[in-house]
Short mmCIF file of C-alpha atoms in Angstrom, two decimals:
data_model
loop_
_atom_site.label_atom_id
_atom_site.label_comp_id
_atom_site.label_asym_id
_atom_site.label_seq_id
_atom_site.Cartn_x
_atom_site.Cartn_y
_atom_site.Cartn_z
CA MET A 1 134.85 112.41 127.07
CA TYR A 2 133.69 115.18 125.05
CA TYR A 3 129.89 114.72 125.43
CA LEU A 4 129.58 113.84 129.04
CA GLN A 5 132.23 116.08 130.73
CA ASN A 6 132.75 117.89 128.05
CA LEU A 7 136.17 118.31 127.36
CA THR A 8 137.51 119.86 124.29
CA MET A 9 139.28 117.86 122.32
CA GLU A 10 142.48 119.07 122.68
CA ALA A 11 142.57 117.69 125.89
CA ILE A 12 141.18 114.74 124.79
CA ALA A 13 143.99 114.86 122.77
CA ARG A 14 146.64 115.74 125.28
CA GLU A 15 144.83 112.64 127.58
CA LEU A 16 144.75 110.05 125.21
CA ARG A 17 148.00 111.15 123.47
CA ILE A 18 146.55 111.29 121.02
CA SER A 19 146.16 114.03 117.81
CA ARG A 20 143.70 116.33 117.49
CA SER A 21 142.63 115.14 114.27
CA THR A 22 141.90 111.77 115.50
CA VAL A 23 139.52 113.19 118.23
CA SER A 24 137.51 114.26 115.27
CA ARG A 25 137.76 111.30 113.00
CA LEU A 26 136.80 109.01 116.29
CA LEU A 27 133.72 111.64 117.18
CA SER A 28 132.30 111.47 113.14
CA HIS A 29 133.06 107.58 113.87
CA ALA A 30 130.63 107.52 116.90
CA ARG A 31 128.26 109.43 115.44
CA SER A 32 128.12 107.09 111.91
CA THR A 33 128.27 104.49 113.52
CA GLY A 34 124.82 105.21 116.19
CA LEU A 35 127.24 104.60 118.95
CA VAL A 36 127.02 109.00 119.50
CA ARG A 37 123.01 109.38 118.09
CA ILE A 38 121.91 113.36 117.87
CA GLU A 39 118.57 114.76 119.08
CA ILE A 40 117.94 118.05 118.50
CA ARG A 41 114.66 119.62 120.38
CA SER A 42 112.18 122.18 119.93
CA PRO A 43 112.50 124.95 122.02
CA SER A 44 108.97 124.48 123.18
CA ASP A 45 107.20 121.01 123.57
CA ARG A 46 105.09 121.76 120.98
CA ALA A 47 105.93 120.56 117.04
CA PRO A 48 106.04 123.18 114.38
CA ALA A 49 102.90 124.94 113.02
CA LEU A 50 103.47 122.39 109.74
CA GLU A 51 104.15 119.72 110.78
CA ARG A 52 100.93 120.24 113.79
CA GLN A 53 98.90 121.60 110.88
CA ILE A 54 99.53 118.47 108.56
CA SER A 55 99.62 115.87 111.70
CA SER A 56 96.03 116.51 112.28
CA ARG A 57 94.79 117.01 108.94
CA PHE A 58 95.55 113.67 107.84
CA GLY A 59 95.58 111.97 111.15
CA ILE A 60 99.57 111.22 110.74
CA GLN A 61 102.56 112.02 112.86
CA ALA A 62 105.14 114.28 110.37
CA ASN A 63 107.95 115.12 110.15
CA VAL A 64 109.44 118.24 108.07
CA VAL A 65 112.71 119.21 107.21
CA PRO A 66 113.55 122.58 106.78
CA VAL A 67 114.80 123.64 103.58
CA THR A 68 114.60 127.19 101.51
CA GLU A 69 113.86 127.28 98.06
CA SER A 70 117.08 128.52 96.27
CA VAL A 71 118.04 124.89 97.03
CA SER A 72 117.43 122.71 94.25
CA PRO A 73 115.83 119.16 93.31
CA ALA A 74 118.84 117.16 93.81
CA GLN A 75 120.03 119.28 97.21
CA VAL A 76 116.58 118.69 98.45
CA LEU A 77 116.36 114.67 97.76
CA GLN A 78 120.06 114.77 99.70
CA ARG A 79 118.82 116.98 102.65
CA VAL A 80 115.69 115.14 103.21
CA ALA A 81 116.97 111.83 102.43
CA VAL A 82 120.14 112.81 105.72
CA GLN A 83 117.24 113.44 108.08
CA ALA A 84 115.48 110.38 106.98
CA ALA A 85 117.96 108.19 107.58
CA HIS A 86 118.60 109.43 110.62
CA MET A 87 114.64 109.15 111.81
CA ILE A 88 114.25 105.70 110.39
CA GLY A 89 116.55 104.34 112.19
CA PRO A 90 114.63 104.74 115.99
CA LEU A 91 111.40 103.31 114.59
CA ILE A 92 113.14 99.45 113.49
CA ASP A 93 113.06 97.37 116.48
CA SER A 94 114.23 93.61 116.30
CA ASP A 95 111.79 90.75 115.50
CA ALA A 96 110.96 93.48 112.94
CA ILE A 97 109.97 92.77 108.96
CA VAL A 98 110.32 95.15 106.82
CA GLY A 99 109.56 96.01 103.65
CA VAL A 100 111.20 98.69 101.45
CA ALA A 101 110.87 99.99 97.84
CA TRP A 102 113.14 101.04 95.45
CA GLY A 103 112.99 103.99 93.51
CA SER A 104 115.24 107.46 92.94
CA THR A 105 114.49 108.18 96.96
CA LEU A 106 114.84 105.14 98.74
CA THR A 107 118.54 105.19 96.63
CA ALA A 108 119.26 107.99 98.50
CA VAL A 109 118.24 107.66 102.21
CA SER A 110 120.20 103.73 101.80
CA GLN A 111 123.13 105.52 101.38
CA HIS A 112 123.13 108.23 104.64
CA LEU A 113 122.07 105.28 107.05
CA PRO A 114 123.22 105.38 110.68
CA MET A 115 124.04 101.68 111.54
CA LYS A 116 121.64 100.32 114.53
CA ASN A 117 122.23 96.85 115.62
CA THR A 118 118.93 95.01 115.69
CA HIS A 119 117.99 90.97 116.52
CA ASP A 120 116.72 88.55 114.28
CA SER A 121 114.86 91.14 111.78
CA THR A 122 114.77 91.33 107.89
CA ILE A 123 114.34 93.55 104.73
CA VAL A 124 112.61 92.03 102.90
CA GLN A 125 111.85 93.75 98.78
CA MET A 126 108.37 94.74 98.16
CA ASN A 127 107.68 95.87 94.47
CA GLY A 128 109.92 93.60 91.52
CA ALA A 129 112.33 95.82 89.89
CA GLY A 130 112.97 93.89 86.59
CA ASN A 131 112.46 95.59 82.94
CA PHE A 132 112.61 94.27 79.57
CA ARG A 133 116.29 96.05 79.65
CA THR A 134 117.87 94.47 82.79
CA SER A 135 116.99 92.51 85.57
CA GLY A 136 116.89 95.01 87.60
CA ILE A 137 118.30 92.92 90.44
CA THR A 138 122.16 95.02 91.35
CA TYR A 139 119.44 98.51 91.58
CA ALA A 140 117.24 96.97 94.18
CA SER A 141 120.31 95.06 95.82
CA GLU A 142 121.93 97.86 96.55
CA ILE A 143 119.05 98.91 98.66
CA LEU A 144 118.49 96.33 100.29
CA GLN A 145 121.54 95.59 101.22
CA ARG A 146 122.85 99.04 102.66
CA PHE A 147 119.69 98.55 104.87
CA GLY A 148 120.55 94.89 105.83
CA HIS A 149 124.28 96.33 106.82
CA ALA A 150 122.55 99.16 108.52
CA TYR A 151 119.92 97.66 111.05
CA GLY A 152 121.87 93.79 111.02
CA ALA A 153 119.26 92.00 109.23
CA ARG A 154 118.57 89.39 105.94
CA VAL A 155 117.97 90.01 103.12
CA VAL A 156 115.12 88.87 101.54
CA GLN A 157 114.76 90.05 97.72
CA PHE A 158 111.74 89.58 95.29
CA PRO A 159 113.57 88.75 92.46
CA VAL A 160 110.40 89.45 89.61
CA PRO A 161 109.95 91.41 87.02
CA ALA A 162 107.84 95.35 88.31
CA PHE A 163 105.11 94.35 85.90
CA PHE A 164 104.21 91.28 83.56
CA ASP A 165 102.72 91.75 80.47
CA HIS A 166 100.11 89.39 81.09
CA ALA A 167 97.77 89.69 84.63
CA GLY A 168 97.34 85.62 84.31
CA THR A 169 101.43 85.04 85.04
CA LYS A 170 101.42 87.02 87.40
CA GLU A 171 98.84 85.25 88.47
CA ALA A 172 100.80 81.32 87.68
CA MET A 173 104.05 82.95 89.81
CA TRP A 174 102.16 84.08 93.10
CA ARG A 175 101.33 80.64 92.78
CA GLU A 176 104.66 79.44 93.31
CA ARG A 177 106.44 78.44 96.95
CA PRO A 178 109.51 81.49 96.38
CA VAL A 179 107.32 83.60 95.35
CA LYS A 180 104.90 82.94 98.11
CA ARG A 181 107.90 83.04 100.33
CA VAL A 182 108.14 86.71 99.73
CA LEU A 183 104.41 87.49 99.86
CA ASP A 184 104.02 85.51 103.52
CA LEU A 185 106.54 88.00 104.22
CA GLN A 186 105.43 91.11 102.58
CA ALA A 187 101.89 89.75 104.65
CA ARG A 188 103.65 90.24 107.82
CA MET A 189 105.31 93.53 107.73
CA ASN A 190 105.01 95.21 110.87
CA THR A 191 106.52 98.44 108.86
CA ALA A 192 107.17 99.89 104.91
CA ILE A 193 109.35 102.31 103.89
CA PHE A 194 109.06 104.01 100.77
CA GLY A 195 108.09 107.82 98.14
CA VAL A 196 105.36 108.45 96.33
CA GLY A 197 106.25 107.97 92.13
CA SER A 198 105.02 110.86 90.06
CA MET A 199 106.30 112.17 86.93
CA GLU A 200 105.83 115.61 87.27
CA ALA A 201 108.86 114.78 89.86
CA GLY A 202 111.76 117.82 89.91
CA VAL A 203 114.19 114.23 89.91
CA PRO A 204 112.28 112.36 88.15
CA SER A 205 110.82 109.03 89.47
CA HIS A 206 112.78 105.68 88.62
CA VAL A 207 109.86 103.66 88.35
CA TYR A 208 109.14 106.46 84.62
CA ASN A 209 111.95 107.10 83.36
CA GLY A 210 113.90 103.68 83.80
CA ALA A 211 112.48 102.51 80.91
CA TYR A 212 109.31 100.63 82.91
CA LEU A 213 106.58 101.72 81.35
CA ASP A 214 105.45 102.13 77.06
CA GLU A 215 103.72 104.39 75.80
CA GLU A 216 100.33 102.52 75.87
CA ASP A 217 101.54 102.21 79.81
CA VAL A 218 101.58 105.80 79.63
CA ASN A 219 98.46 106.46 77.83
CA ASP A 220 96.15 104.20 79.91
CA LEU A 221 97.65 105.52 83.01
CA LEU A 222 96.99 109.37 82.45
CA ALA A 223 92.58 108.12 80.75
CA GLU A 224 92.76 106.44 84.52
CA ARG A 225 93.91 109.98 85.78
CA VAL A 226 96.13 108.70 87.70
CA VAL A 227 98.69 110.99 89.57
CA GLY A 228 100.99 108.45 91.76
CA ASP A 229 102.37 105.31 92.90
CA VAL A 230 103.54 103.35 96.02
CA ALA A 231 106.17 100.85 95.27
CA THR A 232 104.78 100.50 91.60
CA MET A 233 101.33 100.47 92.48
CA PHE A 234 99.24 103.38 91.38
CA TYR A 235 95.99 105.72 92.43
CA ARG A 236 94.00 108.39 91.69
CA ALA A 237 94.58 111.94 93.32
CA ASP A 238 91.21 110.62 95.22
CA GLY A 239 92.85 108.01 97.15
CA THR A 240 91.49 105.39 95.16
CA TRP A 241 93.05 102.93 92.98
CA ASP A 242 90.13 100.50 91.88
CA GLY A 243 89.52 99.71 88.45
CA ILE A 244 93.50 100.50 87.20
CA ARG A 245 94.79 97.39 85.00
CA LEU A 246 98.19 98.44 85.22
CA ASN A 247 98.31 96.48 89.07
CA ASP A 248 97.02 94.22 88.25
CA ARG A 249 100.48 93.58 86.39
CA SER A 250 101.78 95.13 89.14
CA THR A 251 104.16 93.01 91.58
CA GLY A 252 103.69 95.79 94.26
CA PRO A 253 101.37 94.66 97.17
CA ASP A 254 97.82 94.92 96.78
CA LEU A 255 97.18 98.88 98.34
CA ALA A 256 94.43 97.94 100.47
CA THR A 257 96.86 95.07 102.39
CA LEU A 258 99.77 98.14 102.74
CA ARG A 259 96.85 99.57 104.20
CA GLN A 260 97.36 97.25 106.95
CA VAL A 261 100.67 97.17 107.51
CA PRO A 262 100.90 98.91 111.49
CA ARG A 263 104.05 101.41 110.28
CA ARG A 264 103.99 103.17 107.22
CA ILE A 265 106.99 105.60 106.69
CA CYS A 266 106.69 107.38 103.20
CA VAL A 267 109.41 109.51 102.60
CA VAL A 268 109.14 112.52 99.97
CA ALA A 269 111.50 115.33 98.37
CA GLY A 270 110.42 118.45 95.49
CA GLU A 271 107.05 119.81 95.42
CA THR A 272 106.44 118.56 92.55
CA LYS A 273 105.34 115.31 94.13
CA THR A 274 102.72 117.02 96.02
CA THR A 275 99.56 115.78 93.58
CA SER A 276 101.00 112.35 94.06
CA LEU A 277 101.53 112.65 98.15
CA LEU A 278 97.99 113.92 98.35
CA GLY A 279 96.43 111.44 96.96
CA ALA A 280 99.00 108.68 98.86
CA LEU A 281 97.40 110.67 101.89
CA ARG A 282 93.82 110.11 100.65
CA ALA A 283 93.97 106.54 100.06
CA GLY A 284 95.24 106.09 103.54
CA LEU A 285 98.99 104.38 102.79
CA VAL A 286 100.62 106.38 105.04
CA THR A 287 101.34 106.49 108.86
CA ASP A 288 105.01 108.19 109.45
CA LEU A 289 105.63 111.36 106.36
CA ILE A 290 108.81 112.97 106.34
CA LEU A 291 108.84 115.42 103.72
CA ASP A 292 110.68 119.07 102.98
CA GLU A 293 109.79 122.54 103.79
CA ASN A 294 108.37 123.83 100.25
CA SER A 295 106.68 120.15 100.11
CA ALA A 296 104.87 120.56 103.71
CA ARG A 297 104.13 124.02 102.78
CA ARG A 298 102.33 123.14 99.33
CA LEU A 299 100.26 120.65 100.78
CA ALA A 300 99.07 122.23 103.53
CA ALA A 301 97.66 124.79 101.68
CA THR A 302 95.36 121.97 100.15
CA GLU A 303 92.32 122.12 99.76
#
């Protein structure tokens, strides 16, 4: 009645003999559950200039979220998260295996996911979340459960630490059957959703401020010229990751394996992550990018 018949809320309220506020609540419910989806199209069929430039340069699908320079980093994250949550939904189909990383950006995205019913889909955790202070299970579980609830999908957690103390411990754990089950799902992912970690971010990346790295780890990363990470797997500005020792102890998917996932959705909020994002793009880790306008302008200006 509202969207197709162009009736006003007052007219609908009179016809259904309910209050106008009830009509408003029902319309909001329809949008939040995905019964109604709002799609905004450019007046022309061409993508905005920034999207075209980034898409062409890196061979990806770029989506730019408009924001002004006066907006705080926290507000930028919120706006990107809301728009990303609505963009991701149409990309998730039935029978999908969707890998989800944890972090500040994915936490925000998970809080705004509209409902979409899928059949026989799985949400799998991409990297462990525990450290010496916490198991990380509650933190990661909240993100995964929101994705699972939004898409009607089963959820598979990965209850291991983010980083092992010794590479040999990881090698032994990777031979255990419960762990191999999760690794098998990760190997069959058709979609991966993640942000990029950066020590310079305006909203600090969780891996860098959540007691996951000690001073020695940070010094090693600096010595190895690391600029960021995807799912706790680190890389340099030129997109290489060979010889980075911490990756041998990380529980994230090997970046060469991640590059084989057909759709790799990266969500970035904050221009201070540009260096890390550029490294991820050079590494070939991204097929679909959702980022704020200021980050897009800074990315487009890089050499």
